[in-house]
mmCIF file of C-alpha atoms in Angstrom:
data_model
loop_
_atom_site.group_PDB
_atom_site.id
_atom_site.type_symbol
_atom_site.label_atom_id
_atom_site.label_comp_id
_atom_site.label_asym_id
_atom_site.label_seq_id
_atom_site.Cartn_x
_atom_site.Cartn_y
_atom_site.Cartn_z
ATOM 1 C CA UNK A 1 -10.567 -5.483 -21.520
ATOM 2 C CA UNK A 2 -13.106 -4.294 -18.983
ATOM 3 C CA UNK A 3 -11.307 -4.066 -15.671
ATOM 4 C CA UNK A 4 -12.569 -3.673 -12.091
ATOM 5 C CA UNK A 5 -10.300 -2.421 -9.334
ATOM 6 C CA UNK A 6 -10.783 -3.592 -5.731
ATOM 7 C CA UNK A 7 -8.661 -1.481 -3.403
ATOM 8 C CA UNK A 8 -7.766 -1.825 0.265
ATOM 9 C CA UNK A 9 -8.452 1.747 1.367
ATOM 10 C CA UNK A 10 -6.305 2.029 4.519
ATOM 11 C CA UNK A 11 -3.984 5.041 4.160
ATOM 12 C CA UNK A 12 -3.141 6.532 0.749
ATOM 13 C CA UNK A 13 -0.746 3.990 -0.780
ATOM 14 C CA UNK A 14 -3.095 1.543 -2.542
ATOM 15 C CA UNK A 15 -5.316 4.448 -3.580
ATOM 16 C CA UNK A 16 -2.513 6.280 -5.400
ATOM 17 C CA UNK A 17 -1.329 2.972 -6.914
ATOM 18 C CA UNK A 18 -4.813 2.525 -8.334
ATOM 19 C CA UNK A 19 -4.748 5.999 -9.863
ATOM 20 C CA UNK A 20 -1.331 5.267 -11.446
ATOM 21 C CA UNK A 21 -2.370 1.873 -12.826
ATOM 22 C CA UNK A 22 -5.540 3.328 -14.304
ATOM 23 C CA UNK A 23 -3.474 5.942 -16.134
ATOM 24 C CA UNK A 24 -1.346 3.171 -17.647
ATOM 25 C CA UNK A 25 -4.195 0.807 -18.523
ATOM 26 C CA UNK A 26 -6.394 3.421 -20.180
ATOM 27 C CA UNK A 27 -3.407 4.591 -22.277
ATOM 28 C CA UNK A 28 -3.286 1.019 -23.608
ATOM 29 C CA UNK A 29 -6.997 1.128 -24.561
ATOM 30 C CA UNK A 30 -8.450 -0.813 -21.580
ATOM 31 C CA UNK A 31 -11.529 0.393 -19.663
ATOM 32 C CA UNK A 32 -11.650 0.620 -15.865
ATOM 33 C CA UNK A 33 -15.354 -0.072 -15.409
ATOM 34 C CA UNK A 34 -15.440 0.662 -11.689
ATOM 35 C CA UNK A 35 -13.486 0.848 -8.427
ATOM 36 C CA UNK A 36 -14.447 -0.874 -5.194
ATOM 37 C CA UNK A 37 -12.772 0.457 -2.036
ATOM 38 C CA UNK A 38 -12.790 -1.492 1.218
ATOM 39 C CA UNK A 39 -12.441 0.576 4.387
ATOM 40 C CA UNK A 40 -13.467 0.741 8.025
ATOM 41 C CA UNK A 41 -16.183 3.174 9.152
ATOM 42 C CA UNK A 42 -13.458 5.187 10.907
ATOM 43 C CA UNK A 43 -11.754 6.021 7.620
ATOM 44 C CA UNK A 44 -13.065 8.349 4.959
ATOM 45 C CA UNK A 45 -12.205 8.225 1.284
ATOM 46 C CA UNK A 46 -9.982 11.196 0.341
ATOM 47 C CA UNK A 47 -11.579 13.542 -2.167
ATOM 48 C CA UNK A 48 -8.490 13.508 -4.357
ATOM 49 C CA UNK A 49 -9.095 9.803 -5.068
ATOM 50 C CA UNK A 50 -12.713 10.103 -6.245
ATOM 51 C CA UNK A 51 -11.745 13.103 -8.402
ATOM 52 C CA UNK A 52 -8.646 11.579 -10.066
ATOM 53 C CA UNK A 53 -9.729 7.960 -10.517
ATOM 54 C CA UNK A 54 -12.517 9.197 -12.838
ATOM 55 C CA UNK A 55 -14.455 5.924 -12.708
ATOM 56 C CA UNK A 56 -17.537 4.896 -10.700
ATOM 57 C CA UNK A 57 -16.438 4.346 -7.076
ATOM 58 C CA UNK A 58 -18.230 1.969 -4.701
ATOM 59 C CA UNK A 59 -17.256 1.427 -1.066
ATOM 60 C CA UNK A 60 -17.818 -1.448 1.291
ATOM 61 C CA UNK A 61 -16.858 -2.285 4.877
ATOM 62 C CA UNK A 62 -13.659 -4.228 5.255
ATOM 63 C CA UNK A 63 -11.508 -5.489 8.147
ATOM 64 C CA UNK A 64 -8.827 -3.103 9.381
ATOM 65 C CA UNK A 65 -6.413 -2.522 12.235
ATOM 66 C CA UNK A 66 -7.744 -0.379 15.044
ATOM 67 C CA UNK A 67 -5.353 2.164 16.672
ATOM 68 C CA UNK A 68 -4.777 2.318 20.403
ATOM 69 C CA UNK A 69 -6.629 4.810 22.629
ATOM 70 C CA UNK A 70 -4.020 7.451 21.771
ATOM 71 C CA UNK A 71 -4.599 6.774 18.046
ATOM 72 C CA UNK A 72 -1.007 5.677 17.352
ATOM 73 C CA UNK A 73 0.048 2.043 17.130
ATOM 74 C CA UNK A 74 -2.339 -0.642 15.961
ATOM 75 C CA UNK A 75 -4.026 -2.607 18.746
ATOM 76 C CA UNK A 76 -3.988 -6.257 17.552
ATOM 77 C CA UNK A 77 -6.228 -7.788 20.196
ATOM 78 C CA UNK A 78 -8.753 -5.011 19.978
ATOM 79 C CA UNK A 79 -8.714 -5.297 16.175
ATOM 80 C CA UNK A 80 -9.401 -9.054 16.229
ATOM 81 C CA UNK A 81 -12.337 -8.699 18.659
ATOM 82 C CA UNK A 82 -13.802 -5.731 16.761
ATOM 83 C CA UNK A 83 -13.519 -7.461 13.351
ATOM 84 C CA UNK A 84 -15.105 -10.620 14.719
ATOM 85 C CA UNK A 85 -18.150 -8.628 15.890
ATOM 86 C CA UNK A 86 -18.427 -7.147 12.355
ATOM 87 C CA UNK A 87 -18.362 -10.538 10.649
ATOM 88 C CA UNK A 88 -21.910 -10.172 9.385
ATOM 89 C CA UNK A 89 -20.921 -6.890 7.705
ATOM 90 C CA UNK A 90 -18.015 -8.580 5.964
ATOM 91 C CA UNK A 91 -20.211 -11.401 4.650
ATOM 92 C CA UNK A 92 -22.472 -8.744 3.161
ATOM 93 C CA UNK A 93 -19.393 -7.097 1.645
ATOM 94 C CA UNK A 94 -18.321 -10.366 -0.022
ATOM 95 C CA UNK A 95 -21.766 -10.680 -1.589
ATOM 96 C CA UNK A 96 -21.604 -7.062 -2.699
ATOM 97 C CA UNK A 97 -18.144 -7.539 -4.318
ATOM 98 C CA UNK A 98 -19.463 -10.524 -6.272
ATOM 99 C CA UNK A 99 -22.533 -8.535 -7.366
ATOM 100 C CA UNK A 100 -20.416 -5.630 -8.640
ATOM 101 C CA UNK A 101 -18.080 -7.965 -10.540
ATOM 102 C CA UNK A 102 -21.089 -9.382 -12.350
ATOM 103 C CA UNK A 103 -22.808 -6.010 -12.823
ATOM 104 C CA UNK A 104 -19.721 -4.360 -14.364
ATOM 105 C CA UNK A 105 -19.161 -7.415 -16.612
ATOM 106 C CA UNK A 106 -15.475 -7.204 -15.749
ATOM 107 C CA UNK A 107 -13.036 -9.390 -17.694
ATOM 108 C CA UNK A 108 -10.312 -8.781 -15.127
ATOM 109 C CA UNK A 109 -10.329 -7.883 -11.439
ATOM 110 C CA UNK A 110 -7.211 -6.115 -10.126
ATOM 111 C CA UNK A 111 -6.925 -6.631 -6.362
ATOM 112 C CA UNK A 112 -4.892 -4.078 -4.424
ATOM 113 C CA UNK A 113 -4.407 -6.257 -1.300
ATOM 114 C CA UNK A 114 -8.054 -6.344 -0.228
ATOM 115 C CA UNK A 115 -8.715 -9.374 2.013
ATOM 116 C CA UNK A 116 -12.399 -9.742 1.080
ATOM 117 C CA UNK A 117 -11.515 -10.111 -2.614
ATOM 118 C CA UNK A 118 -9.682 -13.341 -1.861
ATOM 119 C CA UNK A 119 -12.614 -14.578 0.221
ATOM 120 C CA UNK A 120 -15.022 -13.719 -2.590
ATOM 121 C CA UNK A 121 -12.989 -15.889 -4.975
ATOM 122 C CA UNK A 122 -12.758 -18.637 -2.358
ATOM 123 C CA UNK A 123 -16.476 -18.936 -1.681
ATOM 124 C CA UNK A 124 -18.248 -17.498 -4.744
ATOM 125 C CA UNK A 125 -15.694 -18.089 -7.533
ATOM 126 C CA UNK A 126 -16.406 -15.175 -9.928
ATOM 127 C CA UNK A 127 -15.546 -15.819 -13.565
ATOM 128 C CA UNK A 128 -13.347 -12.740 -14.008
ATOM 129 C CA UNK A 129 -9.595 -13.295 -14.089
ATOM 130 C CA UNK A 130 -7.925 -11.863 -10.958
ATOM 131 C CA UNK A 131 -4.496 -10.158 -10.838
ATOM 132 C CA UNK A 132 -3.105 -9.096 -7.464
ATOM 133 C CA UNK A 133 -0.775 -6.130 -7.090
ATOM 134 C CA UNK A 134 0.888 -4.723 -3.960
ATOM 135 C CA UNK A 135 4.241 -4.509 -2.223
ATOM 136 C CA UNK A 136 2.990 -7.011 0.382
ATOM 137 C CA UNK A 137 3.169 -9.900 -2.126
ATOM 138 C CA UNK A 138 6.939 -9.577 -1.846
ATOM 139 C CA UNK A 139 6.532 -11.163 1.628
ATOM 140 C CA UNK A 140 5.928 -14.434 -0.234
ATOM 141 C CA UNK A 141 9.240 -14.237 -2.086
ATOM 142 C CA UNK A 142 11.823 -16.785 -0.788
ATOM 143 C CA UNK A 143 14.581 -14.143 -1.006
ATOM 144 C CA UNK A 144 12.765 -11.484 0.989
ATOM 145 C CA UNK A 145 14.544 -10.660 4.267
ATOM 146 C CA UNK A 146 12.301 -9.988 7.247
ATOM 147 C CA UNK A 147 13.206 -7.968 10.346
ATOM 148 C CA UNK A 148 13.549 -9.800 13.663
ATOM 149 C CA UNK A 149 9.889 -10.032 14.727
ATOM 150 C CA UNK A 150 7.677 -12.614 16.356
ATOM 151 C CA UNK A 151 7.482 -15.776 14.196
ATOM 152 C CA UNK A 152 3.737 -15.865 14.896
ATOM 153 C CA UNK A 153 3.324 -12.297 13.635
ATOM 154 C CA UNK A 154 5.284 -13.034 10.443
ATOM 155 C CA UNK A 155 3.384 -16.299 9.841
ATOM 156 C CA UNK A 156 0.077 -14.428 10.319
ATOM 157 C CA UNK A 157 1.197 -11.738 7.864
ATOM 158 C CA UNK A 158 2.083 -14.306 5.233
ATOM 159 C CA UNK A 159 -1.206 -16.130 5.770
ATOM 160 C CA UNK A 160 -3.195 -12.909 5.446
ATOM 161 C CA UNK A 161 -1.290 -12.092 2.255
ATOM 162 C CA UNK A 162 -2.051 -15.500 0.761
ATOM 163 C CA UNK A 163 -5.766 -15.171 1.594
ATOM 164 C CA UNK A 164 -5.966 -11.873 -0.323
ATOM 165 C CA UNK A 165 -4.637 -13.688 -3.392
ATOM 166 C CA UNK A 166 -6.889 -16.779 -3.402
ATOM 167 C CA UNK A 167 -8.019 -17.432 -7.000
ATOM 168 C CA UNK A 168 -5.490 -15.041 -8.577
ATOM 169 C CA UNK A 169 -3.797 -15.761 -11.918
ATOM 170 C CA UNK A 170 -0.654 -13.861 -10.886
ATOM 171 C CA UNK A 171 0.732 -11.687 -8.101
ATOM 172 C CA UNK A 172 2.629 -8.547 -9.048
ATOM 173 C CA UNK A 173 4.928 -7.686 -6.153
ATOM 174 C CA UNK A 174 5.932 -4.005 -6.106
ATOM 175 C CA UNK A 175 9.526 -3.763 -4.989
ATOM 176 C CA UNK A 176 12.229 -1.208 -4.144
ATOM 177 C CA UNK A 177 14.634 -3.193 -6.325
ATOM 178 C CA UNK A 178 14.861 -5.954 -8.914
ATOM 179 C CA UNK A 179 14.314 -9.540 -7.745
ATOM 180 C CA UNK A 180 13.824 -12.816 -9.576
ATOM 181 C CA UNK A 181 10.397 -14.166 -10.542
ATOM 182 C CA UNK A 182 8.990 -17.119 -8.568
ATOM 183 C CA UNK A 183 6.850 -19.234 -10.969
ATOM 184 C CA UNK A 184 5.779 -21.646 -8.209
ATOM 185 C CA UNK A 185 4.091 -18.715 -6.419
ATOM 186 C CA UNK A 186 2.891 -17.054 -9.634
ATOM 187 C CA UNK A 187 4.942 -14.146 -8.327
ATOM 188 C CA UNK A 188 6.383 -11.458 -10.568
ATOM 189 C CA UNK A 189 8.469 -8.621 -9.112
ATOM 190 C CA UNK A 190 7.813 -5.211 -10.696
ATOM 191 C CA UNK A 191 8.768 -1.559 -9.998
ATOM 192 C CA UNK A 192 6.656 0.785 -7.815
ATOM 193 C CA UNK A 193 3.507 2.307 -9.354
ATOM 194 C CA UNK A 194 4.274 6.011 -9.144
ATOM 195 C CA UNK A 195 1.900 8.468 -10.738
ATOM 196 C CA UNK A 196 2.921 10.827 -13.525
ATOM 197 C CA UNK A 197 2.690 13.833 -11.158
ATOM 198 C CA UNK A 198 5.520 12.289 -9.111
ATOM 199 C CA UNK A 199 7.604 11.449 -12.166
ATOM 200 C CA UNK A 200 7.169 15.010 -13.489
ATOM 201 C CA UNK A 201 8.064 16.731 -10.153
ATOM 202 C CA UNK A 202 11.350 18.607 -9.933
ATOM 203 C CA UNK A 203 13.029 17.959 -6.565
ATOM 204 C CA UNK A 204 14.894 20.660 -4.674
ATOM 205 C CA UNK A 205 16.019 20.943 -1.072
ATOM 206 C CA UNK A 206 13.840 23.412 0.811
ATOM 207 C CA UNK A 207 13.996 24.580 4.414
ATOM 208 C CA UNK A 208 11.155 22.480 5.904
ATOM 209 C CA UNK A 209 10.395 18.953 7.054
ATOM 210 C CA UNK A 210 7.541 17.050 5.424
ATOM 211 C CA UNK A 211 5.483 14.144 6.768
ATOM 212 C CA UNK A 212 2.417 11.920 6.693
ATOM 213 C CA UNK A 213 0.599 10.595 9.760
ATOM 214 C CA UNK A 214 -1.583 7.547 9.175
ATOM 215 C CA UNK A 215 -2.886 7.843 12.727
ATOM 216 C CA UNK A 216 -3.471 11.392 13.942
ATOM 217 C CA UNK A 217 -2.369 10.566 17.502
ATOM 218 C CA UNK A 218 1.231 10.931 16.347
ATOM 219 C CA UNK A 219 0.608 14.679 16.006
ATOM 220 C CA UNK A 220 1.263 14.993 19.760
ATOM 221 C CA UNK A 221 4.824 13.742 19.204
ATOM 222 C CA UNK A 222 5.254 16.259 16.404
ATOM 223 C CA UNK A 223 3.963 19.121 18.593
ATOM 224 C CA UNK A 224 6.204 18.095 21.507
ATOM 225 C CA UNK A 225 9.292 18.068 19.260
ATOM 226 C CA UNK A 226 8.235 21.398 17.740
ATOM 227 C CA UNK A 227 8.239 23.013 21.210
ATOM 228 C CA UNK A 228 11.906 22.174 21.528
ATOM 229 C CA UNK A 229 12.739 23.341 18.012
ATOM 230 C CA UNK A 230 10.197 26.058 17.181
ATOM 231 C CA UNK A 231 12.461 27.548 14.499
ATOM 232 C CA UNK A 232 12.176 24.419 12.228
ATOM 233 C CA UNK A 233 9.473 24.772 9.555
ATOM 234 C CA UNK A 234 7.235 21.663 9.217
ATOM 235 C CA UNK A 235 4.315 20.545 7.053
ATOM 236 C CA UNK A 236 2.508 17.309 8.005
ATOM 237 C CA UNK A 237 -0.457 15.648 6.289
ATOM 238 C CA UNK A 238 -3.190 13.577 7.970
ATOM 239 C CA UNK A 239 -6.843 12.574 7.439
ATOM 240 C CA UNK A 240 -8.158 13.661 10.839
ATOM 241 C CA UNK A 241 -11.870 14.346 10.852
ATOM 242 C CA UNK A 242 -13.593 17.573 11.858
ATOM 243 C CA UNK A 243 -10.534 19.825 11.509
ATOM 244 C CA UNK A 244 -9.811 22.555 8.915
ATOM 245 C CA UNK A 245 -8.180 21.776 5.589
ATOM 246 C CA UNK A 246 -5.132 23.648 6.875
ATOM 247 C CA UNK A 247 -4.547 23.780 10.598
ATOM 248 C CA UNK A 248 -1.691 26.102 11.680
ATOM 249 C CA UNK A 249 -0.242 25.549 15.135
ATOM 250 C CA UNK A 250 1.993 28.574 14.538
ATOM 251 C CA UNK A 251 3.960 30.057 11.691
ATOM 252 C CA UNK A 252 6.313 27.048 11.508
ATOM 253 C CA UNK A 253 3.989 24.039 12.028
ATOM 254 C CA UNK A 254 1.040 23.301 9.770
ATOM 255 C CA UNK A 255 -1.157 20.176 9.523
ATOM 256 C CA UNK A 256 -2.838 19.655 6.150
ATOM 257 C CA UNK A 257 -5.783 17.463 5.191
ATOM 258 C CA UNK A 258 -4.682 14.864 2.690
ATOM 259 C CA UNK A 259 -4.526 16.488 -0.749
ATOM 260 C CA UNK A 260 -2.401 14.460 -3.122
ATOM 261 C CA UNK A 261 -1.238 17.230 -5.486
ATOM 262 C CA UNK A 262 -0.290 19.424 -2.530
ATOM 263 C CA UNK A 263 1.386 16.442 -0.866
ATOM 264 C CA UNK A 264 3.653 15.894 -3.853
ATOM 265 C CA UNK A 265 4.452 19.610 -4.096
ATOM 266 C CA UNK A 266 5.620 19.628 -0.492
ATOM 267 C CA UNK A 267 7.515 16.363 -1.004
ATOM 268 C CA UNK A 268 9.441 17.759 -3.947
ATOM 269 C CA UNK A 269 10.665 20.789 -2.014
ATOM 270 C CA UNK A 270 11.235 19.199 1.413
ATOM 271 C CA UNK A 271 14.503 18.841 3.280
ATOM 272 C CA UNK A 272 13.434 15.364 4.488
ATOM 273 C CA UNK A 273 10.336 13.222 4.998
ATOM 274 C CA UNK A 274 8.790 11.406 8.028
ATOM 275 C CA UNK A 275 6.120 8.718 7.708
ATOM 276 C CA UNK A 276 4.427 5.719 9.291
ATOM 277 C CA UNK A 277 6.252 3.502 6.764
ATOM 278 C CA UNK A 278 3.667 3.023 3.998
ATOM 279 C CA UNK A 279 5.331 1.663 0.870
ATOM 280 C CA UNK A 280 4.026 4.236 -1.634
ATOM 281 C CA UNK A 281 5.115 7.487 0.015
ATOM 282 C CA UNK A 282 8.527 6.007 0.881
ATOM 283 C CA UNK A 283 8.963 5.276 -2.848
ATOM 284 C CA UNK A 284 7.907 8.803 -3.731
ATOM 285 C CA UNK A 285 10.470 10.203 -1.317
ATOM 286 C CA UNK A 286 13.230 7.970 -2.673
ATOM 287 C CA UNK A 287 12.417 8.938 -6.253
ATOM 288 C CA UNK A 288 12.632 12.623 -5.280
ATOM 289 C CA UNK A 289 15.918 12.078 -3.346
ATOM 290 C CA UNK A 290 14.475 12.717 0.136
ATOM 291 C CA UNK A 291 15.802 10.908 3.205
ATOM 292 C CA UNK A 292 13.019 9.163 5.169
ATOM 293 C CA UNK A 293 12.312 8.578 8.847
ATOM 294 C CA UNK A 294 9.991 5.536 9.128
ATOM 295 C CA UNK A 295 7.863 4.916 12.222
ATOM 296 C CA UNK A 296 5.977 1.600 11.754
ATOM 297 C CA UNK A 297 2.575 1.166 13.467
ATOM 298 C CA UNK A 298 2.130 -2.590 12.867
ATOM 299 C CA UNK A 299 3.991 -5.685 11.608
ATOM 300 C CA UNK A 300 3.326 -5.041 7.938
ATOM 301 C CA UNK A 301 4.799 -1.528 8.140
ATOM 302 C CA UNK A 302 7.737 -2.863 10.156
ATOM 303 C CA UNK A 303 8.527 -5.186 7.207
ATOM 304 C CA UNK A 304 8.072 -2.263 4.746
ATOM 305 C CA UNK A 305 10.437 -0.095 6.774
ATOM 306 C CA UNK A 306 13.122 -2.781 7.083
ATOM 307 C CA UNK A 307 12.966 -3.519 3.353
ATOM 308 C CA UNK A 308 13.171 0.211 2.530
ATOM 309 C CA UNK A 309 16.168 0.643 4.833
ATOM 310 C CA UNK A 310 17.954 -2.145 2.924
ATOM 311 C CA UNK A 311 17.489 -0.056 -0.221
ATOM 312 C CA UNK A 312 18.904 3.119 1.371
ATOM 313 C CA UNK A 313 15.644 4.956 2.080
ATOM 314 C CA UNK A 314 16.644 6.189 5.531
ATOM 315 C CA UNK A 315 16.201 5.293 9.192
ATOM 316 C CA UNK A 316 13.657 3.435 11.352
ATOM 317 C CA UNK A 317 12.436 4.656 14.743
ATOM 318 C CA UNK A 318 9.831 3.735 17.314
ATOM 319 C CA UNK A 319 8.617 7.341 17.471
ATOM 320 C CA UNK A 320 8.748 10.563 15.492
ATOM 321 C CA UNK A 321 12.242 11.558 16.678
ATOM 322 C CA UNK A 322 12.889 14.325 14.168
ATOM 323 C CA UNK A 323 16.439 14.762 15.469
ATOM 324 C CA UNK A 324 17.208 11.622 13.465
ATOM 325 C CA UNK A 325 15.558 13.111 10.398
ATOM 326 C CA UNK A 326 17.515 16.375 10.643
ATOM 327 C CA UNK A 327 20.733 14.383 10.878
ATOM 328 C CA UNK A 328 19.687 12.300 7.839
ATOM 329 C CA UNK A 329 18.977 15.426 5.812
ATOM 330 C CA UNK A 330 22.650 16.405 6.125
ATOM 331 C CA UNK A 331 24.386 13.094 5.471
ATOM 332 C CA UNK A 332 21.942 11.003 3.343
ATOM 333 C CA UNK A 333 23.124 9.609 -0.002
ATOM 334 C CA UNK A 334 20.209 8.914 -2.436
ATOM 335 C CA UNK A 335 19.892 5.526 -4.108
ATOM 336 C CA UNK A 336 20.837 6.406 -7.706
ATOM 337 C CA UNK A 337 19.596 3.084 -9.112
ATOM 338 C CA UNK A 338 16.076 3.530 -7.780
ATOM 339 C CA UNK A 339 14.750 6.130 -10.296
ATOM 340 C CA UNK A 340 15.979 3.928 -13.168
ATOM 341 C CA UNK A 341 14.106 0.974 -11.718
ATOM 342 C CA UNK A 342 10.932 3.050 -11.337
ATOM 343 C CA UNK A 343 11.100 4.162 -14.988
ATOM 344 C CA UNK A 344 10.824 0.547 -16.134
ATOM 345 C CA UNK A 345 7.356 0.208 -14.559
ATOM 346 C CA UNK A 346 5.390 1.031 -17.716
ATOM 347 C CA UNK A 347 6.624 -1.836 -19.810
ATOM 348 C CA UNK A 348 7.235 -4.348 -17.025
ATOM 349 C CA UNK A 349 3.758 -3.957 -15.545
ATOM 350 C CA UNK A 350 1.872 -3.462 -18.823
ATOM 351 C CA UNK A 351 3.516 -6.635 -20.147
ATOM 352 C CA UNK A 352 1.568 -8.575 -17.444
ATOM 353 C CA UNK A 353 -1.725 -7.082 -18.752
ATOM 354 C CA UNK A 354 -1.279 -8.162 -22.382
ATOM 355 C CA UNK A 355 -4.743 -9.282 -23.416
ATOM 356 C CA UNK A 356 -3.582 -12.254 -25.471
ATOM 357 C CA UNK A 357 -1.680 -13.683 -22.480
ATOM 358 C CA UNK A 358 -3.883 -12.717 -19.548
ATOM 359 C CA UNK A 359 -7.214 -13.839 -20.963
ATOM 360 C CA UNK A 360 -5.790 -17.191 -22.123
ATOM 361 C CA UNK A 361 -4.807 -18.153 -18.588
ATOM 362 C CA UNK A 362 -7.281 -20.395 -16.815
ATOM 363 C CA UNK A 363 -9.017 -19.429 -13.568
ATOM 364 C CA UNK A 364 -7.703 -21.012 -10.382
ATOM 365 C CA UNK A 365 -8.799 -24.653 -9.919
ATOM 366 C CA UNK A 366 -11.303 -25.771 -7.300
ATOM 367 C CA UNK A 367 -10.271 -25.326 -3.685
ATOM 368 C CA UNK A 368 -9.879 -29.039 -2.982
ATOM 369 C CA UNK A 369 -7.785 -29.625 -6.098
ATOM 370 C CA UNK A 370 -5.608 -26.595 -5.240
ATOM 371 C CA UNK A 371 -5.012 -27.838 -1.689
ATOM 372 C CA UNK A 372 -4.102 -31.355 -2.901
ATOM 373 C CA UNK A 373 -1.710 -29.968 -5.510
ATOM 374 C CA UNK A 374 0.005 -27.662 -3.022
ATOM 375 C CA UNK A 375 0.468 -30.361 -0.421
ATOM 376 C CA UNK A 376 1.729 -32.876 -3.002
ATOM 377 C CA UNK A 377 4.315 -30.285 -4.088
ATOM 378 C CA UNK A 378 5.400 -29.681 -0.520
ATOM 379 C CA UNK A 379 5.744 -33.421 0.204
ATOM 380 C CA UNK A 380 7.794 -33.804 -2.997
ATOM 381 C CA UNK A 381 10.457 -31.492 -1.590
ATOM 382 C CA UNK A 382 11.089 -33.751 1.386
ATOM 383 C CA UNK A 383 10.201 -37.296 0.279
ATOM 384 C CA UNK A 384 11.978 -39.371 -2.411
ATOM 385 C CA UNK A 385 9.001 -39.510 -4.775
#
């Protein structure tokens, strides 16, 4: 099959998942004809992605959370206002996505949680079969346990997730553990998409702390903690613009530009890992037996962190309190079942891309028909019909 990836480019998680899935699909004889990456103007596409994906890469402007003035937590109100003012850009992006689907003659579109892909299928109805894949689709699972957050925030998160999947044939929900399939949601739970470089890494416990900062404003918390504990060696990764590839604060604190091979090398030898709770790097840490301190920046990451904590990843904090991480590094017990679950990814995920099954499935029905069917099903649960 000719396959087109459409990737939500916030952070590194979906990008590395795309690299991993491409490795698996091409080994089965499929062709990834192109990769579309949605991102805000404030983000730049890491060079490791364009080098390793080894397919034509196209970018377009997509809605994203905006950080606060200190570049830490996401500012929801500011994000809504900003994205509304960019609506004309997003309409152009939807048209562009549809154009690239046609130009690449894709049989299948794989959507890595990009909102505008769902809107493209809602309004323009491309002929290519769409498969969605991301950890966030687990939020639609009836057995998923959410943290205690605002009901409005959780409802909005579920709504956003459903919009990304409009027109999809199936949703592959990446998970920390096995869970049942949900046929009514076209939801299939599969293991994380870790790349071969992670699977091949040999973990050992070094003498330094490792971390990833989605928003560079958190570096001030790292520096403040480092002043109290200058003897602790630390290596943190970020994608801050206009700074050197390697920025040394002193001999024991270094900030690195995002380089995925180097990132995995440091992960394999770290004492422990701190992150803003993205799914992918938490999985990498768990696979390599590293305890994790998770500092969520918005509701989606709060759900990720809570789910990861239920699987024994580590601790959740409102800030980069590395005292917690040091304590974890001494008493943490790795989840022994997790690596075995990860190693089932090849056959469980590739099974869902079998050409004879995937291409026989019909595209999603018309919007009106879909709405009527869904509401009839919902009424049937409550009325004696």
